[in-house]
């Protein structure tokens, strides 16, 4: 018996669904494998040299509670957490991307002069307790709970309390 167009179409749809399902299973498996190796504890001497120099320069007297490497599909970063709760994050090259201090202020030497001056002028009683940077902007959090964002030209672009 010759098949109708409808019957042939059903077979093709079923076949396509099977292929799609196999691809989804394969993608899920690969994603799970990549994510399974996401965080890995490391020794401080396994950090990039630039990160080690940064820690020795600005956090020499801090005791490290945890150093870890975070790996994702196209990205690698490092976190260092100190026993006093302070934390530094680095990119794959060892450049700091975030410094979070709870008991002290962020070391003044790593804060761009324009940002230090702005904070000192406008919030004289506040300390910078956290700073984050990426290619486009800086964000600081102050001890008075204000958050200020600066663009790459060090202009204020956002303020939140």
PDB file of C-alpha atoms in Angstrom:
ATOM      1  CA  UNK A   1       0.000   0.000   0.000  1.00  0.00           C
ATOM      2  CA  UNK A   2       1.329   3.445  -0.865  1.00  0.00           C
ATOM      3  CA  UNK A   3       1.606   5.921   2.029  1.00  0.00           C
ATOM      4  CA  UNK A   4      -0.198   9.225   2.002  1.00  0.00           C
ATOM      5  CA  UNK A   5       1.629  12.524   2.417  1.00  0.00           C
ATOM      6  CA  UNK A   6       0.233  12.755   5.946  1.00  0.00           C
ATOM      7  CA  UNK A   7       1.678   9.380   6.991  1.00  0.00           C
ATOM      8  CA  UNK A   8       5.081  10.234   5.518  1.00  0.00           C
ATOM      9  CA  UNK A   9       5.016  13.599   7.303  1.00  0.00           C
ATOM     10  CA  UNK A  10       4.321  11.939  10.643  1.00  0.00           C
ATOM     11  CA  UNK A  11       7.329   9.675  10.219  1.00  0.00           C
ATOM     12  CA  UNK A  12       9.572  12.603   9.384  1.00  0.00           C
ATOM     13  CA  UNK A  13       8.312  14.580  12.361  1.00  0.00           C
ATOM     14  CA  UNK A  14       8.909  11.589  14.605  1.00  0.00           C
ATOM     15  CA  UNK A  15      12.394  11.149  13.195  1.00  0.00           C
ATOM     16  CA  UNK A  16      13.153  14.843  13.635  1.00  0.00           C
ATOM     17  CA  UNK A  17      11.887  14.723  17.203  1.00  0.00           C
ATOM     18  CA  UNK A  18      14.202  11.797  17.922  1.00  0.00           C
ATOM     19  CA  UNK A  19      17.188  13.701  16.543  1.00  0.00           C
ATOM     20  CA  UNK A  20      16.203  16.805  18.512  1.00  0.00           C
ATOM     21  CA  UNK A  21      15.840  14.805  21.719  1.00  0.00           C
ATOM     22  CA  UNK A  22      19.253  13.214  21.238  1.00  0.00           C
ATOM     23  CA  UNK A  23      20.824  16.628  20.675  1.00  0.00           C
ATOM     24  CA  UNK A  24      19.153  17.989  23.801  1.00  0.00           C
ATOM     25  CA  UNK A  25      20.393  15.053  25.879  1.00  0.00           C
ATOM     26  CA  UNK A  26      23.888  15.491  24.454  1.00  0.00           C
ATOM     27  CA  UNK A  27      23.890  19.246  25.158  1.00  0.00           C
ATOM     28  CA  UNK A  28      22.584  18.722  28.699  1.00  0.00           C
ATOM     29  CA  UNK A  29      25.263  16.105  29.355  1.00  0.00           C
ATOM     30  CA  UNK A  30      28.018  18.388  28.073  1.00  0.00           C
ATOM     31  CA  UNK A  31      26.673  21.318  30.105  1.00  0.00           C
ATOM     32  CA  UNK A  32      26.583  19.170  33.229  1.00  0.00           C
ATOM     33  CA  UNK A  33      30.145  17.973  32.638  1.00  0.00           C
ATOM     34  CA  UNK A  34      31.382  21.553  32.190  1.00  0.00           C
ATOM     35  CA  UNK A  35      29.524  22.827  35.234  1.00  0.00           C
ATOM     36  CA  UNK A  36      30.565  19.885  37.412  1.00  0.00           C
ATOM     37  CA  UNK A  37      34.164  21.129  37.399  1.00  0.00           C
ATOM     38  CA  UNK A  38      33.117  24.706  38.097  1.00  0.00           C
ATOM     39  CA  UNK A  39      34.870  25.431  41.433  1.00  0.00           C
ATOM     40  CA  UNK A  40      38.159  23.920  42.485  1.00  0.00           C
ATOM     41  CA  UNK A  41      40.081  24.740  45.677  1.00  0.00           C
ATOM     42  CA  UNK A  42      43.679  25.720  44.965  1.00  0.00           C
ATOM     43  CA  UNK A  43      46.761  26.867  46.851  1.00  0.00           C
ATOM     44  CA  UNK A  44      47.634  30.579  46.806  1.00  0.00           C
ATOM     45  CA  UNK A  45      50.818  29.745  44.885  1.00  0.00           C
ATOM     46  CA  UNK A  46      48.619  28.382  42.067  1.00  0.00           C
ATOM     47  CA  UNK A  47      47.109  31.821  41.447  1.00  0.00           C
ATOM     48  CA  UNK A  48      48.451  33.828  38.503  1.00  0.00           C
ATOM     49  CA  UNK A  49      51.673  35.667  39.431  1.00  0.00           C
ATOM     50  CA  UNK A  50      49.961  39.064  39.202  1.00  0.00           C
ATOM     51  CA  UNK A  51      47.319  37.961  41.745  1.00  0.00           C
ATOM     52  CA  UNK A  52      49.991  36.658  44.119  1.00  0.00           C
ATOM     53  CA  UNK A  53      51.850  39.983  43.910  1.00  0.00           C
ATOM     54  CA  UNK A  54      48.611  41.877  44.588  1.00  0.00           C
ATOM     55  CA  UNK A  55      47.903  39.784  47.700  1.00  0.00           C
ATOM     56  CA  UNK A  56      51.476  40.141  48.976  1.00  0.00           C
ATOM     57  CA  UNK A  57      51.322  43.897  48.445  1.00  0.00           C
ATOM     58  CA  UNK A  58      47.901  44.755  49.881  1.00  0.00           C
ATOM     59  CA  UNK A  59      46.859  41.782  52.034  1.00  0.00           C
ATOM     60  CA  UNK A  60      50.190  40.495  53.327  1.00  0.00           C
ATOM     61  CA  UNK A  61      49.010  40.177  56.930  1.00  0.00           C
ATOM     62  CA  UNK A  62      45.707  38.461  56.091  1.00  0.00           C
ATOM     63  CA  UNK A  63      45.289  34.731  56.592  1.00  0.00           C
ATOM     64  CA  UNK A  64      43.735  32.919  53.632  1.00  0.00           C
ATOM     65  CA  UNK A  65      40.722  30.735  54.456  1.00  0.00           C
ATOM     66  CA  UNK A  66      40.068  29.629  50.865  1.00  0.00           C
ATOM     67  CA  UNK A  67      41.510  30.134  47.408  1.00  0.00           C
ATOM     68  CA  UNK A  68      39.559  28.710  44.507  1.00  0.00           C
ATOM     69  CA  UNK A  69      39.522  28.638  40.758  1.00  0.00           C
ATOM     70  CA  UNK A  70      36.187  28.977  38.982  1.00  0.00           C
ATOM     71  CA  UNK A  71      36.062  27.581  35.474  1.00  0.00           C
ATOM     72  CA  UNK A  72      33.221  27.982  33.041  1.00  0.00           C
ATOM     73  CA  UNK A  73      33.050  27.211  29.358  1.00  0.00           C
ATOM     74  CA  UNK A  74      34.744  30.432  28.174  1.00  0.00           C
ATOM     75  CA  UNK A  75      35.793  32.046  31.433  1.00  0.00           C
ATOM     76  CA  UNK A  76      38.167  31.434  34.312  1.00  0.00           C
ATOM     77  CA  UNK A  77      38.440  33.429  37.530  1.00  0.00           C
ATOM     78  CA  UNK A  78      39.905  33.144  41.011  1.00  0.00           C
ATOM     79  CA  UNK A  79      38.525  33.988  44.452  1.00  0.00           C
ATOM     80  CA  UNK A  80      40.515  34.427  47.640  1.00  0.00           C
ATOM     81  CA  UNK A  81      38.598  34.590  50.929  1.00  0.00           C
ATOM     82  CA  UNK A  82      40.377  35.608  54.125  1.00  0.00           C
ATOM     83  CA  UNK A  83      39.594  34.421  57.645  1.00  0.00           C
ATOM     84  CA  UNK A  84      38.263  37.889  58.559  1.00  0.00           C
ATOM     85  CA  UNK A  85      35.625  37.605  55.815  1.00  0.00           C
ATOM     86  CA  UNK A  86      37.298  39.904  53.314  1.00  0.00           C
ATOM     87  CA  UNK A  87      37.505  38.726  49.709  1.00  0.00           C
ATOM     88  CA  UNK A  88      39.382  39.450  46.483  1.00  0.00           C
ATOM     89  CA  UNK A  89      38.364  38.227  43.026  1.00  0.00           C
ATOM     90  CA  UNK A  90      40.713  38.029  40.042  1.00  0.00           C
ATOM     91  CA  UNK A  91      40.251  37.395  36.337  1.00  0.00           C
ATOM     92  CA  UNK A  92      42.181  34.709  34.450  1.00  0.00           C
ATOM     93  CA  UNK A  93      45.202  37.014  34.034  1.00  0.00           C
ATOM     94  CA  UNK A  94      45.392  37.796  37.751  1.00  0.00           C
ATOM     95  CA  UNK A  95      43.932  41.315  37.520  1.00  0.00           C
ATOM     96  CA  UNK A  96      41.688  42.116  40.470  1.00  0.00           C
ATOM     97  CA  UNK A  97      38.013  42.510  39.564  1.00  0.00           C
ATOM     98  CA  UNK A  98      36.539  42.916  43.041  1.00  0.00           C
ATOM     99  CA  UNK A  99      37.844  43.724  46.512  1.00  0.00           C
ATOM    100  CA  UNK A 100      35.411  43.377  49.383  1.00  0.00           C
ATOM    101  CA  UNK A 101      36.465  44.479  52.862  1.00  0.00           C
ATOM    102  CA  UNK A 102      34.264  44.151  55.903  1.00  0.00           C
ATOM    103  CA  UNK A 103      36.465  45.288  58.751  1.00  0.00           C
ATOM    104  CA  UNK A 104      38.787  47.660  56.916  1.00  0.00           C
ATOM    105  CA  UNK A 105      38.495  49.923  53.941  1.00  0.00           C
ATOM    106  CA  UNK A 106      39.719  48.949  50.494  1.00  0.00           C
ATOM    107  CA  UNK A 107      43.441  49.785  50.144  1.00  0.00           C
ATOM    108  CA  UNK A 108      43.562  53.373  48.863  1.00  0.00           C
ATOM    109  CA  UNK A 109      46.351  52.585  46.388  1.00  0.00           C
ATOM    110  CA  UNK A 110      44.084  50.415  44.232  1.00  0.00           C
ATOM    111  CA  UNK A 111      41.277  52.997  44.008  1.00  0.00           C
ATOM    112  CA  UNK A 112      41.600  55.429  41.103  1.00  0.00           C
ATOM    113  CA  UNK A 113      42.435  58.932  42.391  1.00  0.00           C
ATOM    114  CA  UNK A 114      39.313  60.452  40.814  1.00  0.00           C
ATOM    115  CA  UNK A 115      37.072  58.039  42.707  1.00  0.00           C
ATOM    116  CA  UNK A 116      38.903  58.599  46.001  1.00  0.00           C
ATOM    117  CA  UNK A 117      38.574  62.371  45.595  1.00  0.00           C
ATOM    118  CA  UNK A 118      34.885  62.155  44.679  1.00  0.00           C
ATOM    119  CA  UNK A 119      34.069  60.010  47.715  1.00  0.00           C
ATOM    120  CA  UNK A 120      36.163  62.115  50.110  1.00  0.00           C
ATOM    121  CA  UNK A 121      34.536  65.334  48.835  1.00  0.00           C
ATOM    122  CA  UNK A 122      30.931  64.139  48.753  1.00  0.00           C
ATOM    123  CA  UNK A 123      30.896  61.542  51.554  1.00  0.00           C
ATOM    124  CA  UNK A 124      33.638  62.683  53.967  1.00  0.00           C
ATOM    125  CA  UNK A 125      32.580  60.320  56.759  1.00  0.00           C
ATOM    126  CA  UNK A 126      32.253  57.228  54.537  1.00  0.00           C
ATOM    127  CA  UNK A 127      34.882  54.645  53.698  1.00  0.00           C
ATOM    128  CA  UNK A 128      35.097  52.590  50.523  1.00  0.00           C
ATOM    129  CA  UNK A 129      34.483  49.019  51.687  1.00  0.00           C
ATOM    130  CA  UNK A 130      34.060  47.379  48.294  1.00  0.00           C
ATOM    131  CA  UNK A 131      35.184  48.087  44.750  1.00  0.00           C
ATOM    132  CA  UNK A 132      34.411  46.226  41.531  1.00  0.00           C
ATOM    133  CA  UNK A 133      35.745  46.904  38.077  1.00  0.00           C
ATOM    134  CA  UNK A 134      35.268  45.641  34.577  1.00  0.00           C
ATOM    135  CA  UNK A 135      36.259  47.020  31.185  1.00  0.00           C
ATOM    136  CA  UNK A 136      33.513  49.639  31.186  1.00  0.00           C
ATOM    137  CA  UNK A 137      33.010  50.805  34.749  1.00  0.00           C
ATOM    138  CA  UNK A 138      33.859  50.844  38.434  1.00  0.00           C
ATOM    139  CA  UNK A 139      31.402  50.408  41.264  1.00  0.00           C
ATOM    140  CA  UNK A 140      32.158  51.281  44.877  1.00  0.00           C
ATOM    141  CA  UNK A 141      30.172  50.531  47.981  1.00  0.00           C
ATOM    142  CA  UNK A 142      30.598  52.836  50.926  1.00  0.00           C
ATOM    143  CA  UNK A 143      30.398  52.208  54.653  1.00  0.00           C
ATOM    144  CA  UNK A 144      27.198  54.317  54.715  1.00  0.00           C
ATOM    145  CA  UNK A 145      25.632  51.760  52.318  1.00  0.00           C
ATOM    146  CA  UNK A 146      25.676  54.015  49.260  1.00  0.00           C
ATOM    147  CA  UNK A 147      26.710  52.444  45.952  1.00  0.00           C
ATOM    148  CA  UNK A 148      28.243  54.628  43.255  1.00  0.00           C
ATOM    149  CA  UNK A 149      29.015  53.643  39.657  1.00  0.00           C
ATOM    150  CA  UNK A 150      31.594  55.380  37.502  1.00  0.00           C
ATOM    151  CA  UNK A 151      32.091  54.987  33.767  1.00  0.00           C
ATOM    152  CA  UNK A 152      35.492  54.421  32.148  1.00  0.00           C
ATOM    153  CA  UNK A 153      36.090  58.199  32.174  1.00  0.00           C
ATOM    154  CA  UNK A 154      35.413  58.251  35.934  1.00  0.00           C
ATOM    155  CA  UNK A 155      32.119  60.109  35.617  1.00  0.00           C
ATOM    156  CA  UNK A 156      29.341  59.172  38.058  1.00  0.00           C
ATOM    157  CA  UNK A 157      26.667  57.264  36.157  1.00  0.00           C
ATOM    158  CA  UNK A 158      24.542  55.854  38.993  1.00  0.00           C
ATOM    159  CA  UNK A 159      24.014  56.199  42.737  1.00  0.00           C
ATOM    160  CA  UNK A 160      21.943  53.831  44.885  1.00  0.00           C
ATOM    161  CA  UNK A 161      21.362  53.716  48.615  1.00  0.00           C
TER     162      UNK A 161
END
